[in-house]
Amino acid sequence: MFDFSFAEIALIVVVTVVFIGPKELPVVVMAIAKALKSLRSLAGEIRKAMDELAEESGIKEAAGDIEREVKMIKGDDGKMYESYGGPPIPPDVKHGG
């Protein structure tokens, strides 16, 4: 998630110990861990709610339909053909013009 080198992490630890103090450090670390756990839980709940909303509204189906259509190319003969370079299109997509 974050791209920190060992030197940057060591600097953060040293600065934290100097400003917070070694006695209060475990309390602060536990408070930060508890806050991060709450944030992850909240993010999971929001993600779940958004997925349910997308499922109810039919956005996922529409996105799939649009994706299949974007991968089609209209040939010179007026028929629709699968474009090159993409994953295969499911057989339920109608070909023809």
Protein backbone atom coordinates (compact mmCIF):
# COMPACT_ATOMS: atom_id res chain seq x y z
CA MET A 1 0.00 0.00 0.00
CA PHE A 2 2.66 2.48 1.05
CA ASP A 3 6.14 2.45 -0.41
CA PHE A 4 8.47 3.19 2.50
CA SER A 5 12.13 2.20 2.65
CA PHE A 6 13.75 0.84 5.82
CA ALA A 7 15.47 4.20 6.45
CA GLU A 8 12.17 6.10 6.26
CA ILE A 9 10.49 3.68 8.65
CA ALA A 10 13.42 3.94 11.08
CA LEU A 11 13.24 7.74 10.95
CA ILE A 12 9.50 7.67 11.68
CA VAL A 13 10.06 5.32 14.64
CA VAL A 14 12.85 7.51 16.08
CA VAL A 15 10.84 10.73 15.71
CA THR A 16 7.77 9.04 17.22
CA VAL A 17 9.71 7.77 20.24
CA VAL A 18 11.29 11.20 20.80
CA PHE A 19 8.03 13.16 20.62
CA ILE A 20 5.62 10.68 22.22
CA GLY A 21 7.98 8.94 24.59
CA PRO A 22 8.58 5.26 25.15
CA LYS A 23 5.98 5.01 27.95
CA GLU A 24 3.09 6.37 25.89
CA LEU A 25 4.09 4.67 22.62
CA PRO A 26 2.14 1.41 23.19
CA VAL A 27 -1.01 3.37 24.03
CA VAL A 28 -0.68 5.47 20.88
CA VAL A 29 0.06 2.43 18.69
CA MET A 30 -3.00 0.61 20.06
CA ALA A 31 -5.18 3.66 19.46
CA ILE A 32 -3.92 3.95 15.87
CA ALA A 33 -4.49 0.22 15.29
CA LYS A 34 -8.04 0.50 16.65
CA ALA A 35 -8.74 3.50 14.40
CA LEU A 36 -7.38 1.67 11.33
CA LYS A 37 -9.53 -1.36 12.13
CA SER A 38 -12.60 0.87 12.37
CA LEU A 39 -11.73 2.54 9.05
CA ARG A 40 -11.31 -0.83 7.32
CA SER A 41 -14.63 -1.98 8.69
CA LEU A 42 -16.33 1.20 7.53
CA ALA A 43 -14.77 0.91 4.08
CA GLY A 44 -15.99 -2.70 3.84
CA GLU A 45 -19.51 -1.67 4.78
CA ILE A 46 -19.50 1.16 2.23
CA ARG A 47 -18.16 -1.18 -0.48
CA LYS A 48 -20.85 -3.74 0.35
CA ALA A 49 -23.60 -1.09 0.24
CA MET A 50 -22.35 0.22 -3.11
CA ASP A 51 -22.23 -3.30 -4.56
CA GLU A 52 -25.80 -3.95 -3.39
CA LEU A 53 -26.92 -0.64 -4.87
CA ALA A 54 -25.23 -1.41 -8.19
CA GLU A 55 -26.80 -4.86 -8.24
CA GLU A 56 -30.29 -3.48 -7.52
CA SER A 57 -30.06 -0.72 -10.11
CA GLY A 58 -28.76 -2.96 -12.90
CA ILE A 59 -25.58 -0.97 -13.42
CA LYS A 60 -23.45 -4.13 -13.50
CA GLU A 61 -25.54 -5.61 -16.30
CA ALA A 62 -25.42 -2.37 -18.27
CA ALA A 63 -21.64 -2.17 -17.80
CA GLY A 64 -21.28 -5.72 -19.11
CA ASP A 65 -23.45 -4.92 -22.13
CA ILE A 66 -21.46 -1.77 -22.87
CA GLU A 67 -18.17 -3.65 -22.52
CA ARG A 68 -19.31 -6.30 -24.99
CA GLU A 69 -20.47 -3.66 -27.48
CA VAL A 70 -17.21 -1.72 -27.23
CA LYS A 71 -15.33 -4.87 -28.20
CA MET A 72 -17.29 -5.20 -31.43
CA ILE A 73 -16.25 -3.71 -34.77
CA LYS A 74 -18.57 -3.02 -37.68
CA GLY A 75 -17.16 -4.61 -40.82
CA ASP A 76 -17.38 -3.29 -44.38
CA ASP A 77 -20.27 -5.67 -44.98
CA GLY A 78 -22.27 -4.04 -42.16
CA LYS A 79 -21.98 -7.01 -39.82
CA MET A 80 -20.52 -6.79 -36.31
CA TYR A 81 -17.31 -8.69 -35.62
CA GLU A 82 -15.26 -9.28 -32.50
CA SER A 83 -12.32 -6.88 -32.21
CA TYR A 84 -8.76 -8.15 -31.99
CA GLY A 85 -6.69 -8.17 -28.82
CA GLY A 86 -9.45 -8.55 -26.27
CA PRO A 87 -10.90 -11.48 -24.39
CA PRO A 88 -13.41 -13.57 -26.32
CA ILE A 89 -16.98 -12.31 -26.40
CA PRO A 90 -19.64 -14.61 -24.92
CA PRO A 91 -21.83 -16.38 -27.48
CA ASP A 92 -25.00 -14.67 -26.19
CA VAL A 93 -23.95 -11.42 -27.92
CA LYS A 94 -25.82 -10.96 -31.19
CA HIS A 95 -23.63 -10.63 -34.28
CA GLY A 96 -24.98 -9.11 -37.43
CA GLY A 97 -26.34 -5.91 -38.75
